[in-house]
Amino acid sequence: MSGIIRKYHSFLPINDRFIVTLLEGNTPLLPAPRLAAKIFGSLLKNPPELYLKLEGLNPTGSFKDRGMTYAVSKALEAGSQAVICASTGNTSASAAAYAARAGIRAYVVIPKGKIALGKLSQAVMHGARVVAVEGNFDEALRLVKEIAQEGGVTLVNSINPHRLEGQKTAAFEICEQLGGPPTHHLLPVGNAGNITAHWKGYREFCQTSPTSPTGRTILPKMLGFQAAGAAPIVLGHVVKEPRTVATAIRIGNPASWQGAVAARDESSGVIDKVTDREILEAYKMIATLEGYFCEPASAASVAGLNKLARQRYFGEGDRIVCTLTGHGLKDPDNAIRISRSPVTIKPELKKLIKALKL
Ligand code: F0G
């Protein structure tokens, strides 16, 4: 009940007076046996252990809170009275919430029409000044970087190193929850900060607490997944007009590109792409098989799992973690669009029995 800064204080140095927290972190690592059986059932006799890290259960509904508590606290410590970010939605919701809690201003720049309704409602409710640009996230990020360079307002996108420092705590938690690192960690990749932060977290955890009998802990393979229409790292070039149903990762020129490539290469991992169809299929599978509702971008991790499983990438003894980065209620429109709408009836028992197909 402390929030990540107090819990991992030695990794996140700060003068305690300036800590701004919504008691983020400490999110569940949910075993997912039904999803594992569905994905691996026809491929392996014994499916690997599969876990979902429910980052949507952070206070503003996404993993961004881990980085934001530290970035906003450090901004306060440095005497800043305002924060600014470009965002596909979740960063803005988190920045707005932590700025409100700190009593400072938040400025938010979003790509017009490409942000899920729940995220926009959060930013405006927390009192941020929100501007939509007729362009994509990459253009919004370029603009806010220029504003932040002028001084007076702190940039809280993940190019702010404090963001990644906070986000690495998710890897610490997973190691604590499993009693050591998993063999594989899968997560969606947008601006590529989270995969970079996780890799840093795993390396630091393994340096400080060797847990294997040999005294050496094996680091996980980092597996990142971009949406096929927004896959610059996979393609090896900037994507000028990124497209995907998973608006959170609709990014054509990730700020932490190098960090993601290093995480992939140093861990002998993979960065691959998944189609919108594969993302939506995984989105539905997670909700129907495991009872957890995540947003479409989050499902890119499970879509990636499905894709690599079919390529026989995993073995029976593997211990796999998929991060579900954001909560499903952030984006009700997509959920409703791909689901069957309710039948409407008169309030009569016979009609109800028929409609329920009992
Ligand atoms: N999943 C969700 C739900 C996200 O909101 C994001 C990024 C990612 C995955 C990708 O993480 O950028 O660290 O690779 N959202 C940012 C935002 C870009 O503005 O909210 P990443």
mmCIF file of C-alpha atoms and ligand atoms in Angstrom:
data_model
loop_
_atom_site.group_PDB
_atom_site.id
_atom_site.type_symbol
_atom_site.label_atom_id
_atom_site.label_comp_id
_atom_site.label_asym_id
_atom_site.label_seq_id
_atom_site.Cartn_x
_atom_site.Cartn_y
_atom_site.Cartn_z
ATOM 1 C CA MET A 1 0.000 0.000 0.000
ATOM 2 C CA SER A 2 2.821 2.347 -0.738
ATOM 3 C CA GLY A 3 3.051 3.054 -4.466
ATOM 4 C CA ILE A 4 6.116 2.128 -6.474
ATOM 5 C CA ILE A 5 8.438 4.934 -5.350
ATOM 6 C CA ARG A 6 8.276 4.028 -1.661
ATOM 7 C CA LYS A 7 8.382 0.320 -2.451
ATOM 8 C CA TYR A 8 11.456 0.562 -4.683
ATOM 9 C CA HIS A 9 12.991 3.625 -3.119
ATOM 10 C CA SER A 10 16.598 2.591 -3.658
ATOM 11 C CA PHE A 11 15.967 2.380 -7.401
ATOM 12 C CA LEU A 12 13.937 5.593 -7.565
ATOM 13 C CA PRO A 13 15.786 8.224 -5.554
ATOM 14 C CA ILE A 14 13.843 11.339 -4.541
ATOM 15 C CA ASN A 15 13.293 13.642 -1.600
ATOM 16 C CA ASP A 16 10.213 12.035 0.040
ATOM 17 C CA ARG A 17 8.494 15.409 0.421
ATOM 18 C CA PHE A 18 7.845 15.497 -3.313
ATOM 19 C CA ILE A 19 6.363 12.045 -3.841
ATOM 20 C CA VAL A 20 3.110 12.201 -5.803
ATOM 21 C CA THR A 21 1.382 8.828 -5.755
ATOM 22 C CA LEU A 22 -1.999 7.259 -6.434
ATOM 23 C CA LEU A 23 -0.686 4.002 -4.910
ATOM 24 C CA GLU A 24 0.043 2.583 -8.341
ATOM 25 C CA GLY A 25 1.771 -0.747 -9.028
ATOM 26 C CA ASN A 26 1.374 -4.049 -7.200
ATOM 27 C CA THR A 27 -0.820 -5.289 -10.057
ATOM 28 C CA PRO A 28 -1.949 -8.931 -10.277
ATOM 29 C CA LEU A 29 -0.068 -11.555 -12.277
ATOM 30 C CA LEU A 30 -3.010 -13.667 -13.335
ATOM 31 C CA PRO A 31 -2.469 -17.318 -14.339
ATOM 32 C CA ALA A 32 -4.191 -17.919 -17.686
ATOM 33 C CA PRO A 33 -4.653 -21.701 -18.073
ATOM 34 C CA ARG A 34 -7.668 -21.541 -20.391
ATOM 35 C CA LEU A 35 -5.945 -19.160 -22.754
ATOM 36 C CA ALA A 36 -2.830 -21.348 -22.669
ATOM 37 C CA ALA A 37 -4.899 -24.445 -23.465
ATOM 38 C CA LYS A 38 -6.585 -22.673 -26.370
ATOM 39 C CA ILE A 39 -3.336 -21.405 -27.866
ATOM 40 C CA PHE A 40 -1.123 -24.444 -27.203
ATOM 41 C CA GLY A 41 -3.701 -27.242 -27.016
ATOM 42 C CA SER A 42 -3.079 -28.624 -30.484
ATOM 43 C CA LEU A 43 0.651 -27.836 -30.452
ATOM 44 C CA LEU A 44 2.088 -29.160 -27.179
ATOM 45 C CA LYS A 45 1.090 -31.971 -24.827
ATOM 46 C CA ASN A 46 1.606 -29.802 -21.762
ATOM 47 C CA PRO A 47 1.045 -26.109 -22.392
ATOM 48 C CA PRO A 48 3.637 -23.742 -20.927
ATOM 49 C CA GLU A 49 2.765 -21.693 -17.838
ATOM 50 C CA LEU A 50 1.075 -18.506 -18.983
ATOM 51 C CA TYR A 51 0.475 -15.365 -16.921
ATOM 52 C CA LEU A 52 -1.180 -12.043 -17.681
ATOM 53 C CA LYS A 53 0.227 -8.962 -15.937
ATOM 54 C CA LEU A 54 -2.837 -6.800 -15.421
ATOM 55 C CA GLU A 55 -1.417 -3.315 -15.827
ATOM 56 C CA GLY A 56 -4.896 -1.990 -16.608
ATOM 57 C CA LEU A 57 -5.547 -2.260 -12.865
ATOM 58 C CA ASN A 58 -3.314 0.701 -12.120
ATOM 59 C CA PRO A 59 -5.177 3.784 -10.820
ATOM 60 C CA THR A 60 -5.788 5.424 -14.216
ATOM 61 C CA GLY A 61 -6.200 2.094 -15.997
ATOM 62 C CA SER A 62 -2.800 1.658 -17.642
ATOM 63 C CA PHE A 63 0.889 0.956 -17.004
ATOM 64 C CA LYS A 64 1.671 4.624 -17.579
ATOM 65 C CA ASP A 65 1.047 5.346 -13.887
ATOM 66 C CA ARG A 66 4.325 3.642 -12.924
ATOM 67 C CA GLY A 67 6.362 6.070 -14.964
ATOM 68 C CA MET A 68 4.126 9.038 -14.271
ATOM 69 C CA THR A 69 4.323 8.884 -10.477
ATOM 70 C CA TYR A 70 8.106 9.204 -10.733
ATOM 71 C CA ALA A 71 8.190 11.724 -13.599
ATOM 72 C CA VAL A 72 5.695 14.056 -11.893
ATOM 73 C CA SER A 73 7.379 13.674 -8.485
ATOM 74 C CA LYS A 74 10.780 14.501 -10.001
ATOM 75 C CA ALA A 75 9.238 17.454 -11.856
ATOM 76 C CA LEU A 76 7.921 18.785 -8.526
ATOM 77 C CA GLU A 77 11.257 18.201 -6.855
ATOM 78 C CA ALA A 78 12.881 20.239 -9.614
ATOM 79 C CA GLY A 79 10.400 23.072 -8.963
ATOM 80 C CA SER A 80 8.279 22.604 -12.078
ATOM 81 C CA GLN A 81 4.688 23.817 -12.004
ATOM 82 C CA ALA A 82 3.455 22.238 -15.247
ATOM 83 C CA VAL A 83 3.806 19.088 -17.319
ATOM 84 C CA ILE A 84 3.202 18.493 -21.022
ATOM 85 C CA CYS A 85 2.891 15.397 -23.190
ATOM 86 C CA ALA A 86 1.839 14.136 -26.578
ATOM 87 C CA SER A 87 -0.275 11.040 -26.307
ATOM 88 C CA THR A 88 -2.322 8.357 -27.988
ATOM 89 C CA GLY A 89 -4.438 8.576 -24.813
ATOM 90 C CA ASN A 90 -3.095 6.705 -21.827
ATOM 91 C CA THR A 91 -0.103 8.926 -21.142
ATOM 92 C CA SER A 92 -2.397 11.947 -21.198
ATOM 93 C CA ALA A 93 -4.863 10.343 -18.770
ATOM 94 C CA SER A 94 -2.047 9.489 -16.397
ATOM 95 C CA ALA A 95 -0.246 12.837 -16.703
ATOM 96 C CA ALA A 96 -3.515 14.689 -16.092
ATOM 97 C CA ALA A 97 -4.316 12.602 -13.003
ATOM 98 C CA TYR A 98 -0.890 12.901 -11.374
ATOM 99 C CA ALA A 99 -0.695 16.622 -12.183
ATOM 100 C CA ALA A 100 -4.100 17.080 -10.525
ATOM 101 C CA ARG A 101 -2.886 15.234 -7.451
ATOM 102 C CA ALA A 102 0.280 17.336 -7.384
ATOM 103 C CA GLY A 103 -1.667 20.565 -7.842
ATOM 104 C CA ILE A 104 0.190 21.541 -11.018
ATOM 105 C CA ARG A 105 -1.001 22.121 -14.584
ATOM 106 C CA ALA A 106 -1.117 19.501 -17.354
ATOM 107 C CA TYR A 107 -1.021 20.228 -21.080
ATOM 108 C CA VAL A 108 -1.936 17.435 -23.440
ATOM 109 C CA VAL A 109 -1.607 17.166 -27.221
ATOM 110 C CA ILE A 110 -3.446 14.328 -28.952
ATOM 111 C CA PRO A 111 -3.972 13.141 -32.540
ATOM 112 C CA LYS A 112 -7.452 14.293 -33.563
ATOM 113 C CA GLY A 113 -10.093 11.560 -33.731
ATOM 114 C CA LYS A 114 -7.624 8.774 -32.902
ATOM 115 C CA ILE A 115 -7.919 8.500 -29.160
ATOM 116 C CA ALA A 116 -10.303 6.211 -27.318
ATOM 117 C CA LEU A 117 -13.202 7.927 -25.600
ATOM 118 C CA GLY A 118 -12.408 6.748 -22.074
ATOM 119 C CA LYS A 119 -8.894 8.192 -22.219
ATOM 120 C CA LEU A 120 -10.091 11.566 -23.459
ATOM 121 C CA SER A 121 -12.729 11.653 -20.713
ATOM 122 C CA GLN A 122 -9.990 11.093 -18.119
ATOM 123 C CA ALA A 123 -7.747 13.883 -19.401
ATOM 124 C CA VAL A 124 -10.552 16.429 -19.462
ATOM 125 C CA MET A 125 -11.997 15.354 -16.096
ATOM 126 C CA HIS A 126 -8.639 15.808 -14.396
ATOM 127 C CA GLY A 127 -8.534 19.353 -15.695
ATOM 128 C CA ALA A 128 -5.820 19.107 -18.325
ATOM 129 C CA ARG A 129 -5.742 21.592 -21.159
ATOM 130 C CA VAL A 130 -6.243 19.311 -24.149
ATOM 131 C CA VAL A 131 -5.442 20.227 -27.756
ATOM 132 C CA ALA A 132 -6.090 17.910 -30.711
ATOM 133 C CA VAL A 133 -3.777 18.231 -33.718
ATOM 134 C CA GLU A 134 -4.743 17.329 -37.246
ATOM 135 C CA GLY A 135 -1.924 14.860 -37.480
ATOM 136 C CA ASN A 136 -0.600 11.736 -35.816
ATOM 137 C CA PHE A 137 1.172 11.042 -32.518
ATOM 138 C CA ASP A 138 4.638 11.499 -34.035
ATOM 139 C CA GLU A 139 3.751 15.043 -35.122
ATOM 140 C CA ALA A 140 2.249 15.825 -31.722
ATOM 141 C CA LEU A 141 5.427 14.576 -30.006
ATOM 142 C CA ARG A 142 7.625 16.746 -32.233
ATOM 143 C CA LEU A 143 5.593 19.819 -31.242
ATOM 144 C CA VAL A 144 5.589 19.199 -27.476
ATOM 145 C CA LYS A 145 9.342 18.525 -27.521
ATOM 146 C CA GLU A 146 9.835 21.974 -29.014
ATOM 147 C CA ILE A 147 7.629 23.576 -26.359
ATOM 148 C CA ALA A 148 9.432 21.773 -23.541
ATOM 149 C CA GLN A 149 12.792 22.946 -24.883
ATOM 150 C CA GLU A 150 11.689 26.526 -24.249
ATOM 151 C CA GLY A 151 11.571 25.648 -20.521
ATOM 152 C CA GLY A 152 8.949 26.290 -17.848
ATOM 153 C CA VAL A 153 7.089 23.053 -18.490
ATOM 154 C CA THR A 154 8.332 19.493 -17.984
ATOM 155 C CA LEU A 155 7.959 16.934 -20.766
ATOM 156 C CA VAL A 156 6.528 13.689 -19.366
ATOM 157 C CA ASN A 157 6.640 11.522 -22.458
ATOM 158 C CA SER A 158 8.864 8.485 -22.142
ATOM 159 C CA ILE A 159 11.873 10.390 -23.472
ATOM 160 C CA ASN A 160 11.862 11.753 -19.926
ATOM 161 C CA PRO A 161 14.178 9.145 -18.317
ATOM 162 C CA HIS A 162 12.193 9.140 -15.073
ATOM 163 C CA ARG A 163 9.275 7.569 -16.924
ATOM 164 C CA LEU A 164 11.291 4.494 -17.858
ATOM 165 C CA GLU A 165 12.787 4.278 -14.369
ATOM 166 C CA GLY A 166 9.276 4.037 -12.923
ATOM 167 C CA GLN A 167 8.052 1.601 -15.556
ATOM 168 C CA LYS A 168 10.876 -0.846 -14.938
ATOM 169 C CA THR A 169 9.248 -1.695 -11.591
ATOM 170 C CA ALA A 170 6.752 -3.901 -13.460
ATOM 171 C CA ALA A 171 9.646 -6.280 -14.183
ATOM 172 C CA PHE A 172 10.657 -6.237 -10.490
ATOM 173 C CA GLU A 173 7.116 -7.175 -9.484
ATOM 174 C CA ILE A 174 6.932 -10.032 -11.967
ATOM 175 C CA CYS A 175 10.203 -11.474 -10.635
ATOM 176 C CA GLU A 176 8.837 -11.230 -7.084
ATOM 177 C CA GLN A 177 5.499 -12.753 -8.055
ATOM 178 C CA LEU A 178 7.097 -15.693 -9.906
ATOM 179 C CA GLY A 179 10.093 -16.073 -7.614
ATOM 180 C CA GLY A 180 12.386 -15.203 -10.528
ATOM 181 C CA PRO A 181 12.139 -13.955 -14.105
ATOM 182 C CA PRO A 182 9.914 -15.663 -16.706
ATOM 183 C CA THR A 183 11.493 -17.293 -19.748
ATOM 184 C CA HIS A 184 9.639 -14.984 -22.142
ATOM 185 C CA HIS A 185 7.983 -11.614 -21.721
ATOM 186 C CA LEU A 186 5.609 -10.396 -24.430
ATOM 187 C CA LEU A 187 4.310 -6.864 -24.713
ATOM 188 C CA PRO A 188 2.863 -4.435 -27.227
ATOM 189 C CA VAL A 189 5.236 -1.861 -28.700
ATOM 190 C CA GLY A 190 4.219 1.686 -29.605
ATOM 191 C CA ASN A 191 6.650 4.402 -28.653
ATOM 192 C CA ALA A 192 8.843 1.522 -27.392
ATOM 193 C CA GLY A 193 9.431 2.886 -23.886
ATOM 194 C CA ASN A 194 7.836 0.000 -22.025
ATOM 195 C CA ILE A 195 9.870 -2.808 -23.590
ATOM 196 C CA THR A 196 13.004 -0.720 -22.981
ATOM 197 C CA ALA A 197 12.018 -0.163 -19.343
ATOM 198 C CA HIS A 198 11.184 -3.822 -18.717
ATOM 199 C CA TRP A 199 14.510 -4.981 -20.093
ATOM 200 C CA LYS A 200 16.299 -2.523 -17.801
ATOM 201 C CA GLY A 201 14.209 -3.765 -14.876
ATOM 202 C CA TYR A 202 15.003 -7.422 -15.502
ATOM 203 C CA ARG A 203 18.711 -6.718 -15.841
ATOM 204 C CA GLU A 204 18.806 -4.714 -12.609
ATOM 205 C CA PHE A 205 16.748 -7.287 -10.721
ATOM 206 C CA CYS A 206 19.037 -10.104 -11.803
ATOM 207 C CA GLN A 207 22.144 -8.133 -10.882
ATOM 208 C CA THR A 208 20.903 -7.438 -7.371
ATOM 209 C CA SER A 209 19.210 -10.713 -6.485
ATOM 210 C CA PRO A 210 20.502 -13.867 -8.087
ATOM 211 C CA THR A 211 17.904 -16.524 -7.372
ATOM 212 C CA SER A 212 18.876 -19.650 -9.287
ATOM 213 C CA PRO A 213 20.748 -22.494 -7.557
ATOM 214 C CA THR A 214 23.805 -21.655 -9.646
ATOM 215 C CA GLY A 215 23.649 -18.086 -8.384
ATOM 216 C CA ARG A 216 23.017 -16.930 -11.931
ATOM 217 C CA THR A 217 19.576 -15.912 -13.079
ATOM 218 C CA ILE A 218 18.581 -16.346 -16.705
ATOM 219 C CA LEU A 219 17.087 -13.209 -18.183
ATOM 220 C CA PRO A 220 13.856 -13.504 -20.164
ATOM 221 C CA LYS A 221 13.634 -13.167 -23.921
ATOM 222 C CA MET A 222 11.869 -9.898 -24.702
ATOM 223 C CA LEU A 223 9.186 -10.287 -27.367
ATOM 224 C CA GLY A 224 7.584 -7.066 -28.629
ATOM 225 C CA PHE A 225 4.689 -6.692 -31.038
ATOM 226 C CA GLN A 226 3.760 -3.763 -33.219
ATOM 227 C CA ALA A 227 0.532 -3.445 -35.176
ATOM 228 C CA ALA A 228 1.111 -4.414 -38.807
ATOM 229 C CA GLY A 229 0.050 -0.957 -40.065
ATOM 230 C CA ALA A 230 2.328 0.773 -37.546
ATOM 231 C CA ALA A 231 5.429 -1.417 -37.479
ATOM 232 C CA PRO A 232 8.469 0.819 -38.078
ATOM 233 C CA ILE A 233 10.881 -1.298 -36.012
ATOM 234 C CA VAL A 234 9.914 -4.479 -37.849
ATOM 235 C CA LEU A 235 10.132 -2.784 -41.237
ATOM 236 C CA GLY A 236 13.303 -0.882 -40.378
ATOM 237 C CA HIS A 237 11.952 2.489 -41.452
ATOM 238 C CA VAL A 238 9.649 5.255 -40.238
ATOM 239 C CA VAL A 239 5.968 4.764 -41.112
ATOM 240 C CA LYS A 240 4.584 8.165 -42.209
ATOM 241 C CA GLU A 241 0.914 7.292 -41.892
ATOM 242 C CA PRO A 242 0.550 4.599 -39.228
ATOM 243 C CA ARG A 243 -2.777 2.774 -39.195
ATOM 244 C CA THR A 244 -4.295 0.338 -36.711
ATOM 245 C CA VAL A 245 -7.451 -0.302 -34.732
ATOM 246 C CA ALA A 246 -5.171 -0.319 -31.664
ATOM 247 C CA THR A 247 -4.925 3.476 -31.454
ATOM 248 C CA ALA A 248 -2.672 3.337 -28.374
ATOM 249 C CA ILE A 249 0.173 1.955 -30.524
ATOM 250 C CA ARG A 250 -0.566 3.920 -33.691
ATOM 251 C CA ILE A 251 2.996 5.268 -33.868
ATOM 252 C CA GLY A 252 5.286 5.492 -36.903
ATOM 253 C CA ASN A 253 8.521 6.769 -35.376
ATOM 254 C CA PRO A 254 9.031 5.454 -31.827
ATOM 255 C CA ALA A 255 11.079 7.611 -29.470
ATOM 256 C CA SER A 256 12.732 4.582 -27.820
ATOM 257 C CA TRP A 257 13.433 2.748 -31.085
ATOM 258 C CA GLN A 258 17.058 2.047 -30.125
ATOM 259 C CA GLY A 259 16.081 0.876 -26.655
ATOM 260 C CA ALA A 260 13.639 -1.637 -28.111
ATOM 261 C CA VAL A 261 16.182 -2.969 -30.588
ATOM 262 C CA ALA A 262 18.727 -3.335 -27.772
ATOM 263 C CA ALA A 263 16.173 -5.182 -25.599
ATOM 264 C CA ARG A 264 15.453 -7.533 -28.495
ATOM 265 C CA ASP A 265 19.071 -8.180 -29.412
ATOM 266 C CA GLU A 266 20.555 -8.400 -25.921
ATOM 267 C CA SER A 267 17.833 -10.828 -24.799
ATOM 268 C CA SER A 268 17.881 -12.848 -28.060
ATOM 269 C CA GLY A 269 14.231 -11.890 -28.417
ATOM 270 C CA VAL A 270 11.958 -10.869 -31.257
ATOM 271 C CA ILE A 271 10.091 -7.776 -32.417
ATOM 272 C CA ASP A 272 7.348 -8.783 -34.810
ATOM 273 C CA LYS A 273 4.061 -7.445 -36.140
ATOM 274 C CA VAL A 274 0.478 -8.606 -35.718
ATOM 275 C CA THR A 275 -2.470 -7.665 -37.914
ATOM 276 C CA ASP A 276 -5.559 -5.848 -36.640
ATOM 277 C CA ARG A 277 -7.470 -9.070 -37.192
ATOM 278 C CA GLU A 278 -5.057 -10.989 -34.992
ATOM 279 C CA ILE A 279 -5.202 -8.245 -32.351
ATOM 280 C CA LEU A 280 -9.011 -8.285 -32.240
ATOM 281 C CA GLU A 281 -9.099 -12.075 -32.110
ATOM 282 C CA ALA A 282 -6.760 -12.043 -29.106
ATOM 283 C CA TYR A 283 -8.738 -9.167 -27.519
ATOM 284 C CA LYS A 284 -11.845 -11.349 -27.589
ATOM 285 C CA MET A 285 -10.057 -14.510 -26.457
ATOM 286 C CA ILE A 286 -8.662 -12.843 -23.332
ATOM 287 C CA ALA A 287 -12.082 -11.495 -22.381
ATOM 288 C CA THR A 288 -14.033 -14.682 -23.074
ATOM 289 C CA LEU A 289 -11.525 -17.258 -21.821
ATOM 290 C CA GLU A 290 -10.000 -15.531 -18.813
ATOM 291 C CA GLY A 291 -12.596 -12.938 -17.782
ATOM 292 C CA TYR A 292 -10.295 -9.972 -18.109
ATOM 293 C CA PHE A 293 -11.120 -7.028 -20.343
ATOM 294 C CA CYS A 294 -8.137 -5.205 -21.828
ATOM 295 C CA GLU A 295 -7.926 -2.573 -24.524
ATOM 296 C CA PRO A 296 -7.083 -3.592 -28.120
ATOM 297 C CA ALA A 297 -3.414 -2.479 -28.025
ATOM 298 C CA SER A 298 -2.830 -4.668 -24.963
ATOM 299 C CA ALA A 299 -4.030 -7.694 -26.871
ATOM 300 C CA ALA A 300 -1.117 -7.319 -29.299
ATOM 301 C CA SER A 301 0.956 -9.243 -26.729
ATOM 302 C CA VAL A 302 -1.398 -12.229 -26.790
ATOM 303 C CA ALA A 303 -1.790 -11.955 -30.574
ATOM 304 C CA GLY A 304 1.996 -12.203 -30.735
ATOM 305 C CA LEU A 305 1.938 -15.221 -28.437
ATOM 306 C CA ASN A 306 -0.553 -16.899 -30.739
ATOM 307 C CA LYS A 307 1.536 -16.107 -33.804
ATOM 308 C CA LEU A 308 4.838 -17.362 -32.362
ATOM 309 C CA ALA A 309 3.164 -20.417 -30.810
ATOM 310 C CA ARG A 310 2.057 -21.478 -34.288
ATOM 311 C CA GLN A 311 5.657 -21.154 -35.436
ATOM 312 C CA ARG A 312 6.535 -23.592 -32.598
ATOM 313 C CA TYR A 313 8.635 -20.960 -30.900
ATOM 314 C CA PHE A 314 7.793 -22.039 -27.329
ATOM 315 C CA GLY A 315 8.498 -25.240 -25.395
ATOM 316 C CA GLU A 316 6.634 -27.089 -22.651
ATOM 317 C CA GLY A 317 8.766 -25.867 -19.763
ATOM 318 C CA ASP A 318 8.446 -22.189 -20.643
ATOM 319 C CA ARG A 319 7.056 -19.617 -18.246
ATOM 320 C CA ILE A 320 5.469 -16.859 -20.245
ATOM 321 C CA VAL A 321 4.217 -13.425 -19.190
ATOM 322 C CA CYS A 322 2.065 -11.232 -21.425
ATOM 323 C CA THR A 323 1.567 -7.655 -20.284
ATOM 324 C CA LEU A 324 -1.960 -6.348 -20.699
ATOM 325 C CA THR A 325 -1.094 -2.675 -20.733
ATOM 326 C CA GLY A 326 -4.478 -0.949 -20.480
ATOM 327 C CA HIS A 327 -8.036 -1.617 -19.282
ATOM 328 C CA GLY A 328 -10.814 -2.487 -21.722
ATOM 329 C CA LEU A 329 -13.165 0.186 -20.414
ATOM 330 C CA LYS A 330 -10.846 2.793 -21.907
ATOM 331 C CA ASP A 331 -12.176 1.909 -25.342
ATOM 332 C CA PRO A 332 -15.806 0.750 -25.178
ATOM 333 C CA ASP A 333 -16.437 1.660 -28.823
ATOM 334 C CA ASN A 334 -14.208 -1.092 -30.179
ATOM 335 C CA ALA A 335 -15.665 -3.672 -27.797
ATOM 336 C CA ILE A 336 -19.214 -2.862 -28.835
ATOM 337 C CA ARG A 337 -18.328 -2.703 -32.533
ATOM 338 C CA ILE A 338 -16.984 -6.255 -32.621
ATOM 339 C CA SER A 339 -19.613 -7.805 -30.351
ATOM 340 C CA ARG A 340 -23.207 -8.872 -30.870
ATOM 341 C CA SER A 341 -25.619 -6.125 -29.765
ATOM 342 C CA PRO A 342 -28.301 -7.040 -27.233
ATOM 343 C CA VAL A 343 -31.740 -8.089 -28.511
ATOM 344 C CA THR A 344 -34.584 -5.818 -27.389
ATOM 345 C CA ILE A 345 -37.889 -7.391 -26.297
ATOM 346 C CA LYS A 346 -41.151 -6.506 -24.600
ATOM 347 C CA PRO A 347 -41.075 -7.398 -20.861
ATOM 348 C CA GLU A 348 -42.679 -10.849 -21.333
ATOM 349 C CA LEU A 349 -41.316 -14.143 -19.983
ATOM 350 C CA LYS A 350 -41.874 -16.144 -23.183
ATOM 351 C CA LYS A 351 -40.102 -13.554 -25.255
ATOM 352 C CA LEU A 352 -37.218 -13.474 -22.782
ATOM 353 C CA ILE A 353 -36.824 -17.268 -22.825
ATOM 354 C CA LYS A 354 -36.796 -17.199 -26.613
ATOM 355 C CA ALA A 355 -34.333 -14.321 -26.769
ATOM 356 C CA LEU A 356 -31.968 -15.953 -24.268
ATOM 357 C CA LYS A 357 -32.162 -19.192 -26.309
ATOM 358 C CA LEU A 358 -32.540 -21.079 -23.024
HETATM 359 N N1 F0G B 1 -0.351 -0.333 -24.668
HETATM 360 C C1 F0G B 1 -1.040 0.759 -24.351
HETATM 361 C C2 F0G B 1 -2.390 0.570 -23.771
HETATM 362 C C3 F0G B 1 -0.479 2.044 -24.536
HETATM 363 O O1 F0G B 1 -1.178 3.110 -24.204
HETATM 364 C C4 F0G B 1 0.803 2.167 -25.103
HETATM 365 C C5 F0G B 1 1.407 3.462 -25.333
HETATM 366 C C6 F0G B 1 1.487 0.973 -25.397
HETATM 367 C C7 F0G B 1 0.883 -0.244 -25.176
HETATM 368 C C8 F0G B 1 2.855 0.984 -25.960
HETATM 369 O O2 F0G B 1 3.810 1.327 -25.008
HETATM 370 O O3 F0G B 1 4.750 3.303 -26.111
HETATM 371 O O4 F0G B 1 5.911 2.223 -24.219
HETATM 372 O O5 F0G B 1 5.791 1.105 -26.440
HETATM 373 N N2 F0G B 1 0.786 4.550 -25.225
HETATM 374 C C9 F0G B 1 1.409 5.892 -25.339
HETATM 375 C C10 F0G B 1 0.419 6.959 -24.936
HETATM 376 C C11 F0G B 1 2.104 6.132 -26.602
HETATM 377 O O6 F0G B 1 0.528 8.107 -25.410
HETATM 378 O O7 F0G B 1 -0.450 6.693 -24.126
HETATM 379 P P1 F0G B 1 5.159 2.024 -25.461
#
